């Protein structure tokens, strides 16, 4: 994108956000309800929670940290399970025909429906990991399979003519070919996992985590902190997405340039 | 010495659903060690299929293809194959593309050797470029460097210069000849360009239309470098063109 365009789109973005906040301020001031906090009240809640802490003494940073920790654990488990399975399913039609009847059904069951079962089956941190894994696994799996399918047959044949065995072909040709799609799956998966955090923390007993923060203050009917929690979830999600996108851009420079 | 490559009664069919496509039918051919063999044939006759059988990527449906008396197997023999399509890895720079072949063959000093062969094909200074940053002719040179770097016993080339403009093509032909005369390898060079085959080949194998077999083997008894304007050159070319013409008109 040319420099000027980028500058202009940033400007438009800032203006649009400012407009949104102003409208929010005006509407909530007019409504004047204790259940509809103004942006200023949410900002005050931010100052309070991030410095003094919540009713249990946990600051906002603890809540963010714990939620991130849980999501990243679920994310890690999802990566080490979904990527190898996806590659196997993409490479070996047998594995695909065995696995896909199950995965094709399970992937439509939303993480929230797994809450009762995960309470029965797991305890402690494993509950979070399981629930987040359910959410993150399938985007990664599907994109990995799609990525493997895009591998060029000529490139595989080329490797074979140099005497490459299956392991080398997967490592040197198939995995790098699929990597752009896999990264896309990681980005989407992490986003889905992050969106599941409230659901996951609904079932835990621990008093810390962004989802927990929202629930605690919803019970207290202090909606300013609830909205603060929502805004923070959105902002952290945006930051993670941006982070992976910039890694993708750096890693796949060749791909971006080919498309351009 | 017996020929290095011997095909006897070689047949290949593909099964697509209920249909059977017979691509190669009872083909006999032999290539001596160190020869520069050109294979010409009408488009779609099965040249690439023959090349894939030569390097073990496809198995014959009937008959045999033997190299040193053994069925071709890249895990046991060293091949250098240059594919008809682009086969460079877009995510690796030129140096790493050439190194890849060496690494897959478990050859030490990959970097040093790769640099040497990149220089040999005239791409010195382009090591850090990516495939999308170079021209089609340069990509073919990289593929050639990658194939030569592993010190293959047999080089197989599938219409390597087909998408090049006439000038680059003629230059590449001369370079290939000079590389071949230095390295003294057995080369099977597929082309549908008769002029090219007569210019570089010691033997030209003319294939029939599909299902293909060898229609004639023409030994080109002119010393390199050849002049395209010399009477023997022209008469070889006309002779082979005539054979191909028969195949195409009888389609
Ligand atoms: N894997 C396959 N399955 C089915 N048919 C195939 C397969 N590979 C090749 N064929 C068929 O075999 C025939 C010969 O193909 P091949 O690629 O060997 O021809 P070619 O002489 O190299 O053609 P060209 O001059 O266009 O490169 C074609 O009709 C093609 O459709
Ligand atoms: Mg072909």
JSON list of N, CA and C in Angstrom, two decimals, chain A residues 152-166 168-169 172-174 176-177 253-255 257-258, chain B residues 52 55 57 74-75 79-81 83 85-91 100-101 103-105 130 132-133 146-147 150:
[
{"chain": "A", "resi": 152, "resn": "UNK", "atom": "N", "xyz": [2.52, -28.77, -4.56]},
{"chain": "A", "resi": 152, "resn": "UNK", "atom": "CA", "xyz": [2.67, -29.04, -5.99]},
{"chain": "A", "resi": 152, "resn": "UNK", "atom": "C", "xyz": [3.25, -30.44, -6.21]},
{"chain": "A", "resi": 153, "resn": "UNK", "atom": "N", "xyz": [2.61, -31.17, -7.09]},
{"chain": "A", "resi": 153, "resn": "UNK", "atom": "CA", "xyz": [3.05, -32.54, -7.37]},
{"chain": "A", "resi": 153, "resn": "UNK", "atom": "C", "xyz": [4.46, -32.54, -7.98]},
{"chain": "A", "resi": 154, "resn": "UNK", "atom": "N", "xyz": [4.73, -31.55, -8.80]},
{"chain": "A", "resi": 154, "resn": "UNK", "atom": "CA", "xyz": [6.06, -31.47, -9.42]},
{"chain": "A", "resi": 154, "resn": "UNK", "atom": "C", "xyz": [7.14, -31.31, -8.36]},
{"chain": "A", "resi": 155, "resn": "UNK", "atom": "N", "xyz": [6.85, -30.50, -7.32]},
{"chain": "A", "resi": 155, "resn": "UNK", "atom": "CA", "xyz": [7.85, -30.30, -6.27]},
{"chain": "A", "resi": 155, "resn": "UNK", "atom": "C", "xyz": [8.09, -31.60, -5.51]},
{"chain": "A", "resi": 156, "resn": "UNK", "atom": "N", "xyz": [7.03, -32.35, -5.27]},
{"chain": "A", "resi": 156, "resn": "UNK", "atom": "CA", "xyz": [7.19, -33.64, -4.58]},
{"chain": "A", "resi": 156, "resn": "UNK", "atom": "C", "xyz": [7.98, -34.60, -5.47]},
{"chain": "A", "resi": 157, "resn": "UNK", "atom": "N", "xyz": [7.63, -34.63, -6.76]},
{"chain": "A", "resi": 157, "resn": "UNK", "atom": "CA", "xyz": [8.38, -35.49, -7.69]},
{"chain": "A", "resi": 157, "resn": "UNK", "atom": "C", "xyz": [9.85, -35.11, -7.74]},
{"chain": "A", "resi": 158, "resn": "UNK", "atom": "N", "xyz": [10.10, -33.81, -7.75]},
{"chain": "A", "resi": 158, "resn": "UNK", "atom": "CA", "xyz": [11.48, -33.33, -7.76]},
{"chain": "A", "resi": 158, "resn": "UNK", "atom": "C", "xyz": [12.24, -33.90, -6.56]},
{"chain": "A", "resi": 159, "resn": "UNK", "atom": "N", "xyz": [11.62, -33.81, -5.39]},
{"chain": "A", "resi": 159, "resn": "UNK", "atom": "CA", "xyz": [12.29, -34.34, -4.19]},
{"chain": "A", "resi": 159, "resn": "UNK", "atom": "C", "xyz": [12.52, -35.84, -4.32]},
{"chain": "A", "resi": 160, "resn": "UNK", "atom": "N", "xyz": [11.53, -36.53, -4.87]},
{"chain": "A", "resi": 160, "resn": "UNK", "atom": "CA", "xyz": [11.68, -37.98, -5.04]},
{"chain": "A", "resi": 160, "resn": "UNK", "atom": "C", "xyz": [12.86, -38.33, -5.95]},
{"chain": "A", "resi": 161, "resn": "UNK", "atom": "N", "xyz": [13.07, -37.55, -6.99]},
{"chain": "A", "resi": 161, "resn": "UNK", "atom": "CA", "xyz": [14.17, -37.88, -7.90]},
{"chain": "A", "resi": 161, "resn": "UNK", "atom": "C", "xyz": [15.53, -37.69, -7.23]},
{"chain": "A", "resi": 162, "resn": "UNK", "atom": "N", "xyz": [15.55, -36.97, -6.11]},
{"chain": "A", "resi": 162, "resn": "UNK", "atom": "CA", "xyz": [16.80, -36.87, -5.35]},
{"chain": "A", "resi": 162, "resn": "UNK", "atom": "C", "xyz": [16.85, -37.95, -4.26]},
{"chain": "A", "resi": 163, "resn": "UNK", "atom": "N", "xyz": [15.94, -38.92, -4.34]},
{"chain": "A", "resi": 163, "resn": "UNK", "atom": "CA", "xyz": [15.97, -40.03, -3.39]},
{"chain": "A", "resi": 163, "resn": "UNK", "atom": "C", "xyz": [15.36, -39.72, -2.04]},
{"chain": "A", "resi": 164, "resn": "UNK", "atom": "N", "xyz": [14.54, -38.65, -1.96]},
{"chain": "A", "resi": 164, "resn": "UNK", "atom": "CA", "xyz": [13.96, -38.27, -0.67]},
{"chain": "A", "resi": 164, "resn": "UNK", "atom": "C", "xyz": [12.97, -39.32, -0.19]},
{"chain": "A", "resi": 165, "resn": "UNK", "atom": "N", "xyz": [13.01, -39.63, 1.12]},
{"chain": "A", "resi": 165, "resn": "UNK", "atom": "CA", "xyz": [12.00, -40.53, 1.69]},
{"chain": "A", "resi": 165, "resn": "UNK", "atom": "C", "xyz": [10.80, -39.69, 2.15]},
{"chain": "A", "resi": 166, "resn": "UNK", "atom": "N", "xyz": [9.75, -40.38, 2.62]},
{"chain": "A", "resi": 166, "resn": "UNK", "atom": "CA", "xyz": [8.52, -39.67, 2.98]},
{"chain": "A", "resi": 166, "resn": "UNK", "atom": "C", "xyz": [8.76, -38.60, 4.05]},
{"chain": "A", "resi": 168, "resn": "UNK", "atom": "N", "xyz": [11.46, -36.85, 4.64]},
{"chain": "A", "resi": 168, "resn": "UNK", "atom": "CA", "xyz": [12.10, -35.67, 4.05]},
{"chain": "A", "resi": 168, "resn": "UNK", "atom": "C", "xyz": [11.12, -34.90, 3.17]},
{"chain": "A", "resi": 169, "resn": "UNK", "atom": "N", "xyz": [10.26, -35.62, 2.46]},
{"chain": "A", "resi": 169, "resn": "UNK", "atom": "CA", "xyz": [9.29, -34.94, 1.60]},
{"chain": "A", "resi": 169, "resn": "UNK", "atom": "C", "xyz": [8.33, -34.09, 2.43]},
{"chain": "A", "resi": 172, "resn": "UNK", "atom": "N", "xyz": [10.56, -31.12, 3.97]},
{"chain": "A", "resi": 172, "resn": "UNK", "atom": "CA", "xyz": [11.15, -30.12, 3.08]},
{"chain": "A", "resi": 172, "resn": "UNK", "atom": "C", "xyz": [10.16, -29.56, 2.07]},
{"chain": "A", "resi": 173, "resn": "UNK", "atom": "N", "xyz": [9.14, -30.32, 1.72]},
{"chain": "A", "resi": 173, "resn": "UNK", "atom": "CA", "xyz": [8.23, -29.85, 0.67]},
{"chain": "A", "resi": 173, "resn": "UNK", "atom": "C", "xyz": [6.82, -29.59, 1.23]},
{"chain": "A", "resi": 174, "resn": "UNK", "atom": "N", "xyz": [6.21, -30.62, 1.81]},
{"chain": "A", "resi": 174, "resn": "UNK", "atom": "CA", "xyz": [4.80, -30.50, 2.17]},
{"chain": "A", "resi": 174, "resn": "UNK", "atom": "C", "xyz": [4.58, -29.50, 3.30]},
{"chain": "A", "resi": 176, "resn": "UNK", "atom": "N", "xyz": [6.50, -26.90, 4.44]},
{"chain": "A", "resi": 176, "resn": "UNK", "atom": "CA", "xyz": [6.66, -25.50, 4.03]},
{"chain": "A", "resi": 176, "resn": "UNK", "atom": "C", "xyz": [5.59, -25.02, 3.05]},
{"chain": "A", "resi": 177, "resn": "UNK", "atom": "N", "xyz": [5.13, -25.92, 2.16]},
{"chain": "A", "resi": 177, "resn": "UNK", "atom": "CA", "xyz": [4.05, -25.54, 1.24]},
{"chain": "A", "resi": 177, "resn": "UNK", "atom": "C", "xyz": [2.80, -25.18, 2.01]},
{"chain": "A", "resi": 253, "resn": "UNK", "atom": "N", "xyz": [6.97, -13.39, 2.84]},
{"chain": "A", "resi": 253, "resn": "UNK", "atom": "CA", "xyz": [7.21, -12.26, 1.98]},
{"chain": "A", "resi": 253, "resn": "UNK", "atom": "C", "xyz": [7.13, -12.67, 0.52]},
{"chain": "A", "resi": 254, "resn": "UNK", "atom": "N", "xyz": [7.73, -13.83, 0.21]},
{"chain": "A", "resi": 254, "resn": "UNK", "atom": "CA", "xyz": [7.71, -14.32, -1.16]},
{"chain": "A", "resi": 254, "resn": "UNK", "atom": "C", "xyz": [6.31, -14.47, -1.69]},
{"chain": "A", "resi": 255, "resn": "UNK", "atom": "N", "xyz": [5.38, -14.89, -0.79]},
{"chain": "A", "resi": 255, "resn": "UNK", "atom": "CA", "xyz": [4.03, -15.15, -1.23]},
{"chain": "A", "resi": 255, "resn": "UNK", "atom": "C", "xyz": [3.27, -13.86, -1.52]},
{"chain": "A", "resi": 257, "resn": "UNK", "atom": "N", "xyz": [4.59, -11.11, -2.38]},
{"chain": "A", "resi": 257, "resn": "UNK", "atom": "CA", "xyz": [5.12, -10.48, -3.59]},
{"chain": "A", "resi": 257, "resn": "UNK", "atom": "C", "xyz": [4.65, -11.20, -4.85]},
{"chain": "A", "resi": 258, "resn": "UNK", "atom": "N", "xyz": [4.46, -12.50, -4.76]},
{"chain": "A", "resi": 258, "resn": "UNK", "atom": "CA", "xyz": [3.96, -13.23, -5.93]},
{"chain": "A", "resi": 258, "resn": "UNK", "atom": "C", "xyz": [2.55, -12.77, -6.27]},
{"chain": "B", "resi": 52, "resn": "UNK", "atom": "N", "xyz": [9.38, -40.11, -16.65]},
{"chain": "B", "resi": 52, "resn": "UNK", "atom": "CA", "xyz": [9.05, -40.50, -15.28]},
{"chain": "B", "resi": 52, "resn": "UNK", "atom": "C", "xyz": [9.40, -41.97, -15.03]},
{"chain": "B", "resi": 55, "resn": "UNK", "atom": "N", "xyz": [13.19, -42.36, -14.41]},
{"chain": "B", "resi": 55, "resn": "UNK", "atom": "CA", "xyz": [13.75, -42.03, -13.10]},
{"chain": "B", "resi": 55, "resn": "UNK", "atom": "C", "xyz": [12.96, -42.67, -11.97]},
{"chain": "B", "resi": 57, "resn": "UNK", "atom": "N", "xyz": [9.80, -42.59, -11.17]},
{"chain": "B", "resi": 57, "resn": "UNK", "atom": "CA", "xyz": [8.59, -41.96, -10.62]},
{"chain": "B", "resi": 57, "resn": "UNK", "atom": "C", "xyz": [7.34, -42.72, -11.01]},
{"chain": "B", "resi": 74, "resn": "UNK", "atom": "N", "xyz": [15.66, -43.80, -7.57]},
{"chain": "B", "resi": 74, "resn": "UNK", "atom": "CA", "xyz": [16.48, -42.66, -7.14]},
{"chain": "B", "resi": 74, "resn": "UNK", "atom": "C", "xyz": [17.12, -42.86, -5.77]},
{"chain": "B", "resi": 75, "resn": "UNK", "atom": "N", "xyz": [16.61, -43.82, -4.99]},
{"chain": "B", "resi": 75, "resn": "UNK", "atom": "CA", "xyz": [17.24, -44.05, -3.69]},
{"chain": "B", "resi": 75, "resn": "UNK", "atom": "C", "xyz": [18.56, -44.79, -3.86]},
{"chain": "B", "resi": 79, "resn": "UNK", "atom": "N", "xyz": [20.08, -39.42, -9.93]},
{"chain": "B", "resi": 79, "resn": "UNK", "atom": "CA", "xyz": [19.51, -38.78, -11.12]},
{"chain": "B", "resi": 79, "resn": "UNK", "atom": "C", "xyz": [19.56, -37.27, -10.99]},
{"chain": "B", "resi": 80, "resn": "UNK", "atom": "N", "xyz": [19.64, -36.62, -12.11]},
{"chain": "B", "resi": 80, "resn": "UNK", "atom": "CA", "xyz": [19.45, -35.18, -12.13]},
{"chain": "B", "resi": 80, "resn": "UNK", "atom": "C", "xyz": [18.31, -34.91, -13.10]},
{"chain": "B", "resi": 81, "resn": "UNK", "atom": "N", "xyz": [17.15, -34.57, -12.56]},
{"chain": "B", "resi": 81, "resn": "UNK", "atom": "CA", "xyz": [15.98, -34.43, -13.42]},
{"chain": "B", "resi": 81, "resn": "UNK", "atom": "C", "xyz": [15.58, -32.96, -13.51]},
{"chain": "B", "resi": 83, "resn": "UNK", "atom": "N", "xyz": [12.52, -30.83, -14.75]},
{"chain": "B", "resi": 83, "resn": "UNK", "atom": "CA", "xyz": [11.13, -31.05, -15.13]},
{"chain": "B", "resi": 83, "resn": "UNK", "atom": "C", "xyz": [10.66, -30.02, -16.14]},
{"chain": "B", "resi": 85, "resn": "UNK", "atom": "N", "xyz": [7.80, -28.47, -16.02]},
{"chain": "B", "resi": 85, "resn": "UNK", "atom": "CA", "xyz": [7.25, -27.31, -15.32]},
{"chain": "B", "resi": 85, "resn": "UNK", "atom": "C", "xyz": [8.28, -26.76, -14.34]},
{"chain": "B", "resi": 86, "resn": "UNK", "atom": "N", "xyz": [7.98, -25.60, -13.83]},
{"chain": "B", "resi": 86, "resn": "UNK", "atom": "CA", "xyz": [8.82, -24.99, -12.82]},
{"chain": "B", "resi": 86, "resn": "UNK", "atom": "C", "xyz": [8.79, -25.86, -11.56]},
{"chain": "B", "resi": 87, "resn": "UNK", "atom": "N", "xyz": [9.97, -26.23, -11.07]},
{"chain": "B", "resi": 87, "resn": "UNK", "atom": "CA", "xyz": [9.99, -27.09, -9.89]},
{"chain": "B", "resi": 87, "resn": "UNK", "atom": "C", "xyz": [10.82, -26.48, -8.77]},
{"chain": "B", "resi": 88, "resn": "UNK", "atom": "N", "xyz": [11.08, -25.17, -8.85]},
{"chain": "B", "resi": 88, "resn": "UNK", "atom": "CA", "xyz": [11.80, -24.51, -7.76]},
{"chain": "B", "resi": 88, "resn": "UNK", "atom": "C", "xyz": [10.84, -24.29, -6.60]},
{"chain": "B", "resi": 89, "resn": "UNK", "atom": "N", "xyz": [11.40, -24.25, -5.40]},
{"chain": "B", "resi": 89, "resn": "UNK", "atom": "CA", "xyz": [10.57, -23.99, -4.24]},
{"chain": "B", "resi": 89, "resn": "UNK", "atom": "C", "xyz": [10.52, -22.48, -4.01]},
{"chain": "B", "resi": 90, "resn": "UNK", "atom": "N", "xyz": [9.33, -21.89, -4.10]},
{"chain": "B", "resi": 90, "resn": "UNK", "atom": "CA", "xyz": [9.22, -20.43, -4.06]},
{"chain": "B", "resi": 90, "resn": "UNK", "atom": "C", "xyz": [9.66, -19.81, -2.73]},
{"chain": "B", "resi": 91, "resn": "UNK", "atom": "N", "xyz": [9.68, -20.62, -1.66]},
{"chain": "B", "resi": 91, "resn": "UNK", "atom": "CA", "xyz": [10.03, -20.06, -0.36]},
{"chain": "B", "resi": 91, "resn": "UNK", "atom": "C", "xyz": [11.53, -20.12, -0.07]},
{"chain": "B", "resi": 100, "resn": "UNK", "atom": "N", "xyz": [19.09, -27.70, -1.63]},
{"chain": "B", "resi": 100, "resn": "UNK", "atom": "CA", "xyz": [18.07, -28.69, -1.27]},
{"chain": "B", "resi": 100, "resn": "UNK", "atom": "C", "xyz": [18.35, -30.05, -1.90]},
{"chain": "B", "resi": 101, "resn": "UNK", "atom": "N", "xyz": [18.68, -30.04, -3.20]},
{"chain": "B", "resi": 101, "resn": "UNK", "atom": "CA", "xyz": [18.96, -31.30, -3.88]},
{"chain": "B", "resi": 101, "resn": "UNK", "atom": "C", "xyz": [20.13, -32.03, -3.23]},
{"chain": "B", "resi": 103, "resn": "UNK", "atom": "N", "xyz": [21.17, -31.69, -0.15]},
{"chain": "B", "resi": 103, "resn": "UNK", "atom": "CA", "xyz": [20.79, -32.16, 1.18]},
{"chain": "B", "resi": 103, "resn": "UNK", "atom": "C", "xyz": [19.94, -33.42, 1.09]},
{"chain": "B", "resi": 104, "resn": "UNK", "atom": "N", "xyz": [19.01, -33.43, 0.11]},
{"chain": "B", "resi": 104, "resn": "UNK", "atom": "CA", "xyz": [18.17, -34.62, -0.03]},
{"chain": "B", "resi": 104, "resn": "UNK", "atom": "C", "xyz": [19.01, -35.84, -0.41]},
{"chain": "B", "resi": 105, "resn": "UNK", "atom": "N", "xyz": [20.12, -35.60, -1.11]},
{"chain": "B", "resi": 105, "resn": "UNK", "atom": "CA", "xyz": [21.02, -36.69, -1.48]},
{"chain": "B", "resi": 105, "resn": "UNK", "atom": "C", "xyz": [22.05, -36.99, -0.39]},
{"chain": "B", "resi": 130, "resn": "UNK", "atom": "N", "xyz": [15.02, -14.74, -4.86]},
{"chain": "B", "resi": 130, "resn": "UNK", "atom": "CA", "xyz": [13.98, -15.75, -4.77]},
{"chain": "B", "resi": 130, "resn": "UNK", "atom": "C", "xyz": [13.44, -16.04, -6.18]},
{"chain": "B", "resi": 132, "resn": "UNK", "atom": "N", "xyz": [10.64, -15.90, -7.60]},
{"chain": "B", "resi": 132, "resn": "UNK", "atom": "CA", "xyz": [9.74, -14.94, -8.24]},
{"chain": "B", "resi": 132, "resn": "UNK", "atom": "C", "xyz": [10.45, -13.66, -8.67]},
{"chain": "B", "resi": 133, "resn": "UNK", "atom": "N", "xyz": [11.70, -13.54, -8.27]},
{"chain": "B", "resi": 133, "resn": "UNK", "atom": "CA", "xyz": [12.42, -12.32, -8.65]},
{"chain": "B", "resi": 133, "resn": "UNK", "atom": "C", "xyz": [13.29, -12.50, -9.89]},
{"chain": "B", "resi": 146, "resn": "UNK", "atom": "N", "xyz": [20.78, -27.25, -9.89]},
{"chain": "B", "resi": 146, "resn": "UNK", "atom": "CA", "xyz": [20.36, -28.14, -8.81]},
{"chain": "B", "resi": 146, "resn": "UNK", "atom": "C", "xyz": [20.55, -29.60, -9.22]},
{"chain": "B", "resi": 147, "resn": "UNK", "atom": "N", "xyz": [20.22, -29.89, -10.49]},
{"chain": "B", "resi": 147, "resn": "UNK", "atom": "CA", "xyz": [20.34, -31.27, -10.96]},
{"chain": "B", "resi": 147, "resn": "UNK", "atom": "C", "xyz": [21.81, -31.67, -11.12]},
{"chain": "B", "resi": 150, "resn": "UNK", "atom": "N", "xyz": [24.36, -32.48, -7.78]},
{"chain": "B", "resi": 150, "resn": "UNK", "atom": "CA", "xyz": [24.42, -33.75, -7.05]},
{"chain": "B", "resi": 150, "resn": "UNK", "atom": "C", "xyz": [25.30, -34.77, -7.77]}
]
